[in-house]
XYZ file of N, CA, C and O in Angstrom:
768
model
N -20.709 -15.130 -1.725
C -19.706 -14.870 -0.742
C -18.312 -14.789 -1.368
O -17.486 -13.938 -0.948
N -18.023 -15.698 -2.353
C -16.690 -15.675 -3.003
C -16.399 -14.350 -3.670
O -15.341 -13.780 -3.544
N -17.383 -13.853 -4.413
C -17.232 -12.553 -5.122
C -17.052 -11.413 -4.108
O -16.225 -10.532 -4.289
N -17.807 -11.499 -3.005
C -17.650 -10.498 -1.935
C -16.242 -10.472 -1.385
O -15.661 -9.380 -1.143
N -15.700 -11.665 -1.137
C -14.318 -11.751 -0.583
C -13.334 -11.176 -1.592
O -12.341 -10.484 -1.232
N -13.548 -11.497 -2.868
C -12.627 -10.967 -3.921
C -12.694 -9.438 -3.998
O -11.635 -8.784 -4.131
N -13.869 -8.870 -3.857
C -13.999 -7.456 -3.914
C -13.378 -6.804 -2.695
O -12.704 -5.724 -2.835
N -13.548 -7.354 -1.470
C -12.882 -6.824 -0.294
C -11.382 -6.900 -0.419
O -10.664 -5.973 -0.082
N -10.905 -8.048 -0.958
C -9.431 -8.211 -1.160
C -8.927 -7.144 -2.144
O -7.810 -6.596 -1.953
N -9.674 -6.911 -3.141
C -9.318 -5.851 -4.136
C -9.193 -4.489 -3.467
O -8.206 -3.777 -3.695
N -10.162 -4.147 -2.633
C -10.144 -2.833 -1.997
C -8.952 -2.765 -1.018
O -8.333 -1.731 -0.912
N -8.669 -3.818 -0.272
C -7.562 -3.816 0.687
C -6.229 -3.636 -0.068
O -5.340 -2.904 0.362
N -6.126 -4.326 -1.207
C -4.867 -4.212 -2.008
C -4.715 -2.749 -2.539
O -3.638 -2.248 -2.589
N -5.842 -2.180 -2.965
C -5.752 -0.773 -3.421
C -5.304 0.160 -2.313
O -4.439 1.005 -2.506
N -5.918 0.015 -1.124
C -5.526 0.868 -0.007
C -4.069 0.623 0.418
O -3.353 1.554 0.780
N -3.584 -0.650 0.374
C -2.235 -0.933 0.685
C -1.305 -0.325 -0.354
O -0.249 0.190 0.002
N -1.725 -0.288 -1.589
C -0.936 0.390 -2.650
C -0.850 1.859 -2.425
O 0.236 2.465 -2.625
N -1.892 2.438 -1.907
C -1.883 3.856 -1.601
C -0.875 4.127 -0.484
O -0.100 5.088 -0.539
N -0.863 3.252 0.537
C 0.095 3.424 1.614
C 1.513 3.249 1.113
O 2.413 4.000 1.528
N 1.758 2.296 0.249
C 3.117 2.063 -0.326
C 3.535 3.296 -1.154
O 4.694 3.693 -1.154
N 2.596 3.885 -1.857
C 2.904 5.036 -2.671
C 3.301 6.217 -1.857
O 4.265 6.876 -2.119
N 2.578 6.422 -0.764
C 2.929 7.484 0.162
C 4.291 7.266 0.774
O 5.086 8.184 0.972
N 4.590 6.000 1.088
C 5.891 5.658 1.698
C 6.998 5.524 0.642
O 8.140 5.221 0.989
N 6.683 5.705 -0.641
C 7.648 5.612 -1.724
C 8.314 4.240 -1.803
O 9.507 4.124 -1.934
N 7.511 3.207 -1.645
C 7.983 1.822 -1.749
C 7.295 1.160 -2.921
O 6.273 1.620 -3.441
N 7.868 -0.005 -3.318
C 7.186 -0.809 -4.351
C 6.806 -2.145 -3.785
O 7.327 -2.546 -2.750
N 5.958 -2.859 -4.515
C 5.501 -4.161 -4.050
C 6.051 -5.215 -4.962
O 5.899 -5.144 -6.207
N 6.713 -6.222 -4.392
C 7.113 -7.387 -5.096
C 8.277 -7.254 -6.095
O 8.403 -8.079 -6.998
N 9.097 -6.189 -5.927
C 10.228 -6.049 -6.861
C 11.429 -6.896 -6.425
O 12.144 -7.408 -7.251
N 11.635 -7.020 -5.125
C 12.727 -7.801 -4.600
C 14.054 -7.524 -5.256
O 14.434 -6.364 -5.344
N 14.718 -8.564 -5.780
C 15.990 -8.327 -6.435
C 15.892 -8.196 -7.931
O 16.901 -8.155 -8.648
N 14.667 -8.049 -8.408
C 14.501 -7.923 -9.881
C 14.584 -6.509 -10.356
O 14.799 -5.573 -9.592
N 14.491 -6.376 -11.656
C 14.526 -5.055 -12.335
C 13.087 -4.599 -12.616
O 12.372 -5.330 -13.294
N 12.717 -3.478 -12.125
C 11.355 -2.931 -12.270
C 11.212 -2.186 -13.584
O 12.095 -1.382 -13.945
N 10.099 -2.384 -14.282
C 9.749 -1.614 -15.487
C 8.368 -1.045 -15.296
O 7.400 -1.764 -15.248
N 8.333 0.241 -15.149
C 7.029 0.953 -14.892
C 6.152 1.026 -16.131
O 6.617 0.829 -17.245
N 4.897 1.298 -15.871
C 3.931 1.458 -16.972
C 2.924 2.587 -16.660
O 1.977 2.786 -17.420
N 3.134 3.279 -15.549
C 2.131 4.255 -15.088
C 2.312 5.644 -15.720
O 1.362 6.440 -15.681
N 3.455 5.980 -16.249
C 3.731 7.315 -16.782
C 2.711 7.799 -17.786
O 2.265 8.905 -17.772
N 2.302 6.935 -18.706
C 1.392 7.309 -19.787
C -0.063 7.581 -19.312
O -0.812 8.146 -20.059
N -0.405 7.174 -18.117
C -1.789 7.398 -17.637
C -1.912 8.367 -16.527
O -3.003 8.590 -16.051
N -0.807 8.934 -16.070
C -0.859 9.837 -14.948
C -1.772 11.051 -15.155
O -2.557 11.420 -14.300
N -1.664 11.665 -16.318
C -2.536 12.839 -16.613
C -3.999 12.465 -16.638
O -4.849 13.204 -16.153
N -4.299 11.311 -17.219
C -5.687 10.880 -17.288
C -6.241 10.608 -15.903
O -7.369 11.007 -15.607
N -5.452 9.945 -15.069
C -5.925 9.709 -13.682
C -6.075 10.971 -12.908
O -6.997 11.101 -12.108
N -5.149 11.915 -13.065
C -5.302 13.217 -12.434
C -6.581 13.926 -12.903
O -7.273 14.565 -12.099
N -6.890 13.751 -14.188
C -8.137 14.347 -14.697
C -9.349 13.752 -14.085
O -10.322 14.441 -13.723
N -9.317 12.395 -13.915
C -10.451 11.734 -13.264
C -10.626 12.203 -11.873
O -11.743 12.492 -11.380
N -9.526 12.295 -11.120
C -9.579 12.747 -9.745
C -10.118 14.216 -9.675
O -10.952 14.503 -8.779
N -9.672 15.049 -10.565
C -10.147 16.444 -10.593
C -11.691 16.524 -10.849
O -12.402 17.249 -10.168
N -12.088 15.706 -11.782
C -13.576 15.681 -12.064
C -14.360 15.192 -10.850
O -15.400 15.715 -10.538
N -13.800 14.197 -10.139
C -14.409 13.730 -8.934
C -14.494 14.771 -7.863
O -15.499 14.905 -7.154
N -13.456 15.578 -7.742
C -13.475 16.654 -6.758
C -14.490 17.668 -7.116
O -15.273 18.188 -6.244
N -14.597 18.084 -8.386
C -15.623 19.038 -8.824
C -17.001 18.507 -8.564
O -17.858 19.264 -8.096
N -17.218 17.234 -8.861
C -18.556 16.642 -8.595
C -18.864 16.658 -7.096
O -19.994 16.949 -6.724
N -17.844 16.372 -6.278
C -18.104 16.392 -4.773
C -18.523 17.800 -4.344
O -19.484 17.922 -3.581
N -17.839 18.781 -4.835
C -18.188 20.146 -4.424
C -19.557 20.530 -4.942
O -20.399 21.101 -4.236
N -19.840 20.193 -6.211
C -21.122 20.556 -6.775
C -22.294 19.877 -6.064
O -23.335 20.518 -5.768
N -22.127 18.601 -5.754
C -23.193 17.914 -5.059
C -23.340 18.369 -3.620
O -24.480 18.396 -3.071
N -22.250 18.756 -3.014
C -22.338 19.364 -1.658
C -23.198 20.643 -1.650
O -24.017 20.837 -0.751
N -23.034 21.416 -2.664
C -23.831 22.658 -2.806
C -25.286 22.323 -3.116
O -26.222 22.902 -2.499
N -25.483 21.379 -4.025
C -26.866 21.057 -4.423
C -27.656 20.346 -3.352
O -28.889 20.467 -3.263
N -26.976 19.534 -2.496
C -27.687 18.785 -1.523
C -27.572 19.328 -0.085
O -27.902 18.652 0.878
N -27.166 20.555 0.074
C -27.001 21.140 1.403
C -28.264 21.185 2.223
O -28.214 21.221 3.446
N -29.422 21.218 1.571
C -30.692 21.316 2.339
C -31.179 19.938 2.754
O -32.196 19.824 3.456
N -30.561 18.843 2.332
C -30.933 17.460 2.675
C -29.762 16.787 3.336
O -28.947 16.115 2.736
N -29.612 16.947 4.672
C -28.384 16.500 5.341
C -28.133 14.970 5.207
O -26.944 14.603 5.053
N -29.137 14.166 5.276
C -28.872 12.727 5.198
C -28.397 12.317 3.814
O -27.440 11.536 3.678
N -29.083 12.834 2.777
C -28.642 12.584 1.428
C -27.260 13.171 1.149
O -26.376 12.532 0.518
N -27.050 14.385 1.680
C -25.759 15.025 1.522
C -24.612 14.202 2.128
O -23.571 13.972 1.522
N -24.861 13.660 3.317
C -23.858 12.828 3.981
C -23.524 11.558 3.187
O -22.373 11.160 3.056
N -24.600 10.910 2.679
C -24.428 9.697 1.887
C -23.570 9.945 0.632
O -22.621 9.246 0.292
N -23.971 10.982 -0.108
C -23.270 11.327 -1.312
C -21.819 11.852 -1.039
O -20.943 11.592 -1.846
N -21.644 12.544 0.054
C -20.333 12.992 0.389
C -19.405 11.813 0.677
O -18.244 11.755 0.213
N -19.901 10.824 1.402
C -19.097 9.643 1.645
C -18.741 8.939 0.370
O -17.611 8.565 0.117
N -19.757 8.744 -0.530
C -19.478 8.054 -1.792
C -18.497 8.837 -2.689
O -17.602 8.266 -3.297
N -18.619 10.138 -2.707
C -17.762 10.963 -3.550
C -16.308 10.949 -3.032
O -15.384 10.829 -3.795
N -16.164 11.074 -1.703
C -14.790 11.062 -1.114
C -14.180 9.654 -1.379
O -13.008 9.539 -1.726
N -15.005 8.619 -1.196
C -14.465 7.263 -1.459
C -14.060 7.103 -2.909
O -13.056 6.475 -3.226
N -14.808 7.685 -3.826
C -14.474 7.623 -5.234
C -13.136 8.284 -5.522
O -12.317 7.786 -6.289
N -12.932 9.461 -4.884
C -11.633 10.139 -5.082
C -10.493 9.282 -4.539
O -9.440 9.123 -5.199
N -10.676 8.672 -3.355
C -9.669 7.805 -2.821
C -9.423 6.597 -3.747
O -8.283 6.197 -3.973
N -10.494 6.043 -4.231
C -10.396 4.889 -5.164
C -9.550 5.255 -6.430
O -8.703 4.492 -6.821
N -9.832 6.375 -7.031
C -9.114 6.804 -8.256
C -7.642 7.003 -7.940
O -6.780 6.576 -8.659
N -7.324 7.671 -6.841
C -5.915 7.929 -6.456
C -5.256 6.594 -6.141
O -4.111 6.362 -6.522
N -5.933 5.722 -5.430
C -5.375 4.409 -5.101
C -5.128 3.501 -6.325
O -4.168 2.780 -6.395
N -6.004 3.678 -7.310
C -5.861 2.929 -8.582
C -4.542 3.368 -9.270
O -3.762 2.545 -9.743
N -4.346 4.684 -9.336
C -3.108 5.174 -9.911
C -1.889 4.734 -9.052
O -0.885 4.307 -9.616
N -2.051 4.826 -7.727
C -0.928 4.413 -6.873
C -0.569 2.951 -7.101
O 0.606 2.586 -7.101
N -1.583 2.125 -7.306
C -1.297 0.676 -7.537
C -0.493 0.442 -8.805
O 0.308 -0.468 -8.896
N -0.714 1.271 -9.813
C 0.057 1.124 -11.043
C 1.500 1.591 -10.856
O 2.379 1.118 -11.548
N 1.698 2.563 -9.953
C 3.053 3.044 -9.708
C 3.854 2.055 -8.829
O 5.019 1.771 -9.103
N 3.230 1.549 -7.790
C 3.967 0.638 -6.848
C 4.003 -0.792 -7.278
O 4.706 -1.592 -6.638
N 3.298 -1.199 -8.300
C 3.287 -2.557 -8.813
C 3.753 -2.641 -10.231
O 2.927 -2.884 -11.144
N 5.071 -2.346 -10.516
C 5.533 -2.402 -11.864
C 5.755 -3.811 -12.339
O 5.681 -4.770 -11.603
N 6.027 -3.939 -13.661
C 6.481 -5.214 -14.204
C 7.871 -5.511 -13.610
O 8.612 -4.554 -13.369
N 8.173 -6.778 -13.328
C 9.456 -7.094 -12.695
C 10.092 -8.228 -13.496
O 9.568 -9.323 -13.643
N 11.347 -7.949 -13.949
C 12.113 -8.952 -14.608
C 13.175 -9.456 -13.535
O 13.954 -8.687 -13.048
N 13.091 -10.756 -13.262
C 13.995 -11.336 -12.244
C 14.875 -12.354 -12.977
O 14.524 -13.500 -13.167
N 16.134 -11.879 -13.380
C 17.023 -12.789 -14.097
C 17.440 -13.961 -13.240
O 17.626 -15.070 -13.785
N 17.606 -13.790 -11.949
C 18.009 -14.901 -11.067
C 16.903 -15.943 -10.916
O 17.165 -17.155 -10.985
N 15.674 -15.468 -10.757
C 14.550 -16.394 -10.713
C 14.044 -16.835 -12.054
O 13.118 -17.639 -12.108
N 14.599 -16.240 -13.121
C 14.197 -16.602 -14.513
C 12.759 -16.409 -14.783
O 12.087 -17.236 -15.370
N 12.201 -15.218 -14.313
C 10.794 -14.932 -14.532
C 10.545 -13.452 -14.899
O 11.392 -12.608 -14.589
N 9.464 -13.251 -15.552
C 8.982 -11.917 -15.843
C 7.599 -11.840 -15.213
O 6.702 -12.647 -15.508
N 7.387 -10.882 -14.309
C 6.149 -10.707 -13.646
C 5.420 -9.502 -14.316
O 5.923 -8.375 -14.282
N 4.328 -9.774 -14.938
C 3.590 -8.756 -15.687
C 2.396 -8.355 -14.837
O 1.575 -9.192 -14.429
N 2.255 -7.048 -14.617
C 1.211 -6.586 -13.714
C 0.480 -5.360 -14.286
O 1.019 -4.648 -15.124
N -0.675 -5.122 -13.808
C -1.500 -3.927 -14.114
C -2.389 -3.692 -12.954
O -3.253 -4.526 -12.614
N -2.200 -2.566 -12.283
C -2.948 -2.200 -11.080
C -2.852 -3.412 -10.106
O -1.778 -3.949 -9.939
N -3.945 -3.717 -9.439
C -4.004 -4.941 -8.663
C -4.816 -6.032 -9.338
O -5.096 -7.025 -8.785
N -5.191 -5.773 -10.575
C -6.065 -6.668 -11.354
C -5.291 -7.805 -12.037
O -5.790 -8.918 -12.094
N -4.112 -7.533 -12.562
C -3.366 -8.473 -13.355
C -2.021 -8.744 -12.642
O -1.304 -7.745 -12.337
N -1.694 -9.996 -12.470
C -0.400 -10.392 -11.891
C -0.060 -11.759 -12.521
O -0.482 -12.775 -12.026
N 0.691 -11.705 -13.621
C 0.989 -12.889 -14.402
C 2.486 -13.179 -14.308
O 3.312 -12.320 -14.595
N 2.855 -14.384 -13.897
C 4.268 -14.785 -13.817
C 4.607 -15.630 -15.039
O 4.008 -16.704 -15.255
N 5.549 -15.145 -15.830
C 5.981 -15.863 -17.035
C 7.397 -16.402 -16.862
O 8.325 -15.554 -16.743
N 7.591 -17.685 -16.872
C 8.952 -18.217 -16.826
C 9.710 -17.838 -18.168
O 9.159 -17.942 -19.229
N 10.951 -17.383 -17.988
C 11.691 -16.916 -19.147
C 11.987 -18.026 -20.167
O 12.036 -17.736 -21.345
N 12.038 -19.245 -19.743
C 12.224 -20.327 -20.715
C 11.061 -20.599 -21.595
O 11.147 -21.251 -22.630
N 9.883 -20.016 -21.286
C 8.696 -20.158 -22.132
C 8.566 -19.009 -23.142
O 7.703 -19.026 -23.979
N 9.452 -17.991 -23.014
C 9.392 -16.852 -23.928
C 10.075 -17.254 -25.247
O 11.293 -17.448 -25.272
N 9.297 -17.434 -26.296
C 9.847 -17.829 -27.556
C 10.373 -16.607 -28.354
O 11.415 -16.656 -28.973
N 9.621 -15.524 -28.313
C 9.986 -14.302 -29.018
C 9.478 -13.142 -28.270
O 8.403 -13.185 -27.623
N 10.261 -12.057 -28.269
C 9.852 -10.802 -27.673
C 10.172 -9.613 -28.655
O 11.234 -9.642 -29.279
N 9.266 -8.737 -28.834
C 9.504 -7.653 -29.788
C 8.747 -6.402 -29.265
O 7.762 -6.467 -28.575
N 9.294 -5.276 -29.693
C 8.626 -3.998 -29.430
C 7.546 -3.813 -30.504
O 7.898 -3.890 -31.715
N 6.347 -3.667 -30.102
C 5.246 -3.551 -31.082
C 4.203 -2.682 -30.458
O 3.506 -3.057 -29.503
N 4.047 -1.462 -31.004
C 3.095 -0.539 -30.504
C 1.720 -0.871 -31.159
O 1.584 -0.878 -32.361
N 0.724 -1.124 -30.281
C -0.643 -1.387 -30.725
C -1.578 -0.513 -29.998
O -1.508 -0.365 -28.792
N -2.500 0.074 -30.756
C -3.541 0.960 -30.159
C -4.911 0.318 -30.122
O -5.780 0.842 -29.438
N -5.094 -0.741 -30.857
C -6.403 -1.454 -30.879
C -6.133 -2.900 -30.518
O -5.118 -3.517 -30.893
N -7.041 -3.493 -29.754
C -6.912 -4.853 -29.335
C -8.231 -5.563 -29.381
O -9.221 -5.135 -28.801
N -8.304 -6.638 -30.186
C -9.498 -7.444 -30.292
C -9.284 -8.697 -29.457
O -8.202 -9.302 -29.526
N -10.293 -9.106 -28.730
C -10.197 -10.301 -27.939
C -9.991 -11.525 -28.797
O -10.644 -11.701 -29.815
N -9.022 -12.355 -28.394
C -8.778 -13.596 -29.127
C -8.371 -14.681 -28.118
O -7.781 -14.390 -27.072
N -8.759 -15.921 -28.418
C -8.366 -16.968 -27.544
C -6.815 -17.127 -27.468
O -6.134 -17.034 -28.480
N -6.341 -17.385 -26.280
C -4.912 -17.564 -26.089
C -4.112 -16.318 -26.084
O -2.898 -16.368 -26.065
N -4.739 -15.147 -26.071
C -4.008 -13.857 -26.013
C -4.467 -13.074 -24.838
O -5.638 -13.070 -24.434
N -3.525 -12.383 -24.236
C -3.782 -11.479 -23.084
C -3.210 -10.123 -23.426
O -2.003 -9.983 -23.679
N -4.052 -9.110 -23.450
C -3.625 -7.755 -23.656
C -3.683 -6.967 -22.299
O -4.754 -6.754 -21.780
N -2.488 -6.636 -21.828
C -2.397 -5.870 -20.591
C -2.123 -4.426 -20.985
O -0.961 -3.951 -20.966
N -3.151 -3.764 -21.401
C -2.997 -2.438 -22.026
C -3.095 -1.375 -20.980
O -3.749 -1.494 -19.903
N -2.450 -0.221 -21.276
C -2.523 0.959 -20.430
C -2.848 2.131 -21.395
O -2.131 2.290 -22.365
N -3.928 2.801 -21.105
C -4.314 3.893 -22.017
C -4.614 3.354 -23.386
O -4.369 3.987 -24.380
N -5.218 2.179 -23.469
C -5.604 1.505 -24.710
C -4.418 1.167 -25.599
O -4.568 1.084 -26.819
N -3.226 1.061 -25.053
C -2.064 0.693 -25.893
C -1.195 -0.292 -25.247
O -1.133 -0.385 -24.008
N -0.517 -1.070 -26.045
C 0.534 -1.954 -25.612
C 1.759 -1.658 -26.438
O 1.665 -1.156 -27.556
N 2.933 -2.002 -25.905
C 4.185 -1.634 -26.636
C 5.165 -2.792 -26.732
O 6.168 -2.711 -27.398
N 4.886 -3.909 -26.040
C 5.749 -5.058 -26.071
C 4.882 -6.308 -26.289
O 3.834 -6.448 -25.661
N 5.325 -7.219 -27.171
C 4.594 -8.456 -27.417
C 5.504 -9.645 -27.099
O 6.630 -9.689 -27.515
N 5.004 -10.565 -26.284
C 5.701 -11.797 -25.961
C 4.943 -12.947 -26.613
O 3.709 -13.098 -26.451
N 5.685 -13.786 -27.330
C 5.099 -15.007 -27.857
C 5.738 -16.124 -27.058
O 6.943 -16.240 -26.979
N 4.864 -17.015 -26.505
C 5.317 -18.018 -25.600
C 5.374 -19.371 -26.305
O 4.530 -19.692 -27.163
N 6.335 -20.193 -25.946
C 6.471 -21.541 -26.533
C 5.476 -22.488 -25.914
O 5.022 -23.452 -26.500
N 5.128 -22.281 -24.609
C 4.157 -23.041 -23.907
C 3.169 -22.076 -23.229
O 3.576 -20.999 -22.811
N 1.926 -22.403 -23.114
C 0.999 -21.481 -22.468
C 1.226 -21.283 -20.966
O 1.802 -22.204 -20.344
N 0.851 -20.159 -20.470
C 0.825 -19.918 -19.014
C -0.631 -19.660 -18.638
O -1.394 -19.250 -19.430
N -0.861 -19.892 -17.359
C -2.256 -19.715 -16.878
C -2.443 -18.310 -16.308
O -1.704 -17.865 -15.434
N -3.432 -17.601 -16.877
C -3.783 -16.288 -16.355
C -5.076 -16.406 -15.535
O -6.038 -16.933 -16.031
N -5.043 -15.972 -14.308
C -6.218 -15.963 -13.449
C -6.790 -14.571 -13.437
O -6.111 -13.617 -13.018
N -8.038 -14.402 -13.890
C -8.646 -13.127 -13.977
C -9.104 -12.557 -12.641
O -8.930 -13.156 -11.591
N -9.681 -11.365 -12.710
C -10.060 -10.628 -11.494
C -11.050 -11.426 -10.628
O -10.940 -11.406 -9.434
N -12.008 -12.110 -11.225
C -12.995 -12.869 -10.465
C -12.632 -14.386 -10.353
O -13.469 -15.175 -10.017
N -11.394 -14.716 -10.649
C -10.934 -16.088 -10.449
C -11.004 -16.995 -11.623
O -10.655 -18.163 -11.521
N -11.516 -16.503 -12.738
C -11.567 -17.346 -13.950
C -10.189 -17.485 -14.570
O -9.471 -16.527 -14.731
N -9.827 -18.727 -14.869
C -8.452 -18.920 -15.423
C -8.528 -19.338 -16.906
O -9.547 -19.921 -17.289
N -7.512 -18.967 -17.628
C -7.399 -19.353 -19.024
C -5.926 -19.362 -19.393
O -5.095 -18.773 -18.817
N -5.682 -20.232 -20.452
C -4.295 -20.393 -20.920
C -4.003 -19.333 -22.001
O -4.855 -19.081 -22.863
N -2.812 -18.693 -21.893
C -2.495 -17.708 -22.891
C -1.099 -18.049 -23.492
O -0.195 -18.530 -22.767
N -0.941 -17.784 -24.805
C 0.288 -18.036 -25.496
C 0.946 -16.763 -26.015
O 2.079 -16.702 -26.350
N 0.145 -15.711 -26.128
C 0.634 -14.374 -26.516
C 0.239 -13.382 -25.467
O -0.904 -13.294 -25.058
N 1.227 -12.590 -25.042
C 0.971 -11.602 -24.011
C 1.409 -10.229 -24.583
O 2.613 -10.104 -24.986
N 0.561 -9.251 -24.589
C 0.936 -7.911 -24.991
C 0.852 -7.031 -23.781
O -0.160 -7.084 -23.047
N 1.872 -6.192 -23.536
C 1.850 -5.337 -22.366
C 2.403 -3.980 -22.718
O 2.974 -3.798 -23.756
N 2.192 -3.023 -21.834
C 2.767 -1.697 -22.024
C 3.877 -1.460 -21.003
O 3.744 -1.896 -19.842
N 4.923 -0.819 -21.407
C 6.008 -0.413 -20.545
C 6.444 0.972 -20.889
O 6.386 1.358 -22.054
N 6.804 1.775 -19.878
C 7.236 3.150 -20.114
C 8.529 3.116 -20.980
O 8.758 4.039 -21.776
N 9.362 2.090 -20.773
C 10.603 1.951 -21.538
C 10.536 0.611 -22.270
O 11.199 -0.385 -21.847
N 9.800 0.524 -23.387
C 9.637 -0.785 -23.997
C 10.980 -1.299 -24.634
O 11.233 -2.492 -24.579
N 11.807 -0.393 -25.200
C 13.084 -0.871 -25.741
C 13.985 -1.423 -24.619
O 14.640 -2.435 -24.850
N 13.995 -0.787 -23.475
C 14.777 -1.285 -22.337
C 14.306 -2.642 -21.879
O 15.119 -3.534 -21.575
N 12.996 -2.855 -21.842
C 12.443 -4.133 -21.387
C 12.744 -5.200 -22.450
O 13.172 -6.312 -22.050
N 12.667 -4.912 -23.724
C 12.976 -5.915 -24.743
C 14.437 -6.272 -24.679
O 14.796 -7.455 -24.735
N 15.332 -5.258 -24.517
C 16.775 -5.579 -24.410
C 17.072 -6.393 -23.189
O 17.822 -7.370 -23.263
N 16.512 -6.022 -22.051
C 16.715 -6.746 -20.801
C 16.216 -8.192 -20.922
O 16.868 -9.123 -20.406
N 15.055 -8.381 -21.540
C 14.516 -9.722 -21.736
C 15.457 -10.566 -22.628
O 15.708 -11.727 -22.415
N 15.952 -9.918 -23.685
C 16.929 -10.604 -24.555
C 18.161 -11.032 -23.817
O 18.607 -12.166 -24.003
N 18.735 -10.179 -22.984
C 19.887 -10.534 -22.191
C 19.584 -11.654 -21.202
O 20.359 -12.553 -20.977
N 18.445 -11.537 -20.524
C 18.057 -12.506 -19.464
C 17.743 -13.852 -20.032
O 17.998 -14.873 -19.391
N 17.280 -13.924 -21.264
C 16.915 -15.227 -21.854
C 18.120 -16.046 -22.311
O 18.094 -17.239 -22.443
N 19.251 -15.300 -22.581
C 20.456 -16.023 -23.074
C 21.130 -16.772 -21.948
O 21.270 -16.326 -20.878
């Protein structure tokens, strides 16, 4: 039941992100400074959506003589297209947010990752482009298109709660930002 609720919550958040994207709004930015991360993956997501549309058309032609099977696959294919578009929309409307007044950095990716890092726990921040990431204890890689561009080293660990509710302590966070230099400069100013 718990996993089912988490999956339903995930789908609702994706559809809400799609609605925010259409309305040209963002989620959770408030008075903070938003740093996007979706620019680098837009073409890839458009490619996925295009492939899904081609598959939908091809299966409609192939299954036209079996109406029940055709209806089931049409529903699944259209839902897949909506899912892919909503996934991209969630990355656009849920940017990273630096809140100098609240002294926090909110690191996000789609609706899967939402990590709040207090600025007083940031020991070092640097621009570091990485294309490969190996899993390690105490490290969180919030990659986009298999790359990260900013590394945060924390003085104290923060708790990251994963997609299915599993929590772990992290001391190093790597993330991607469309403007990594701007994010590093803004973090440097906000920490002082």
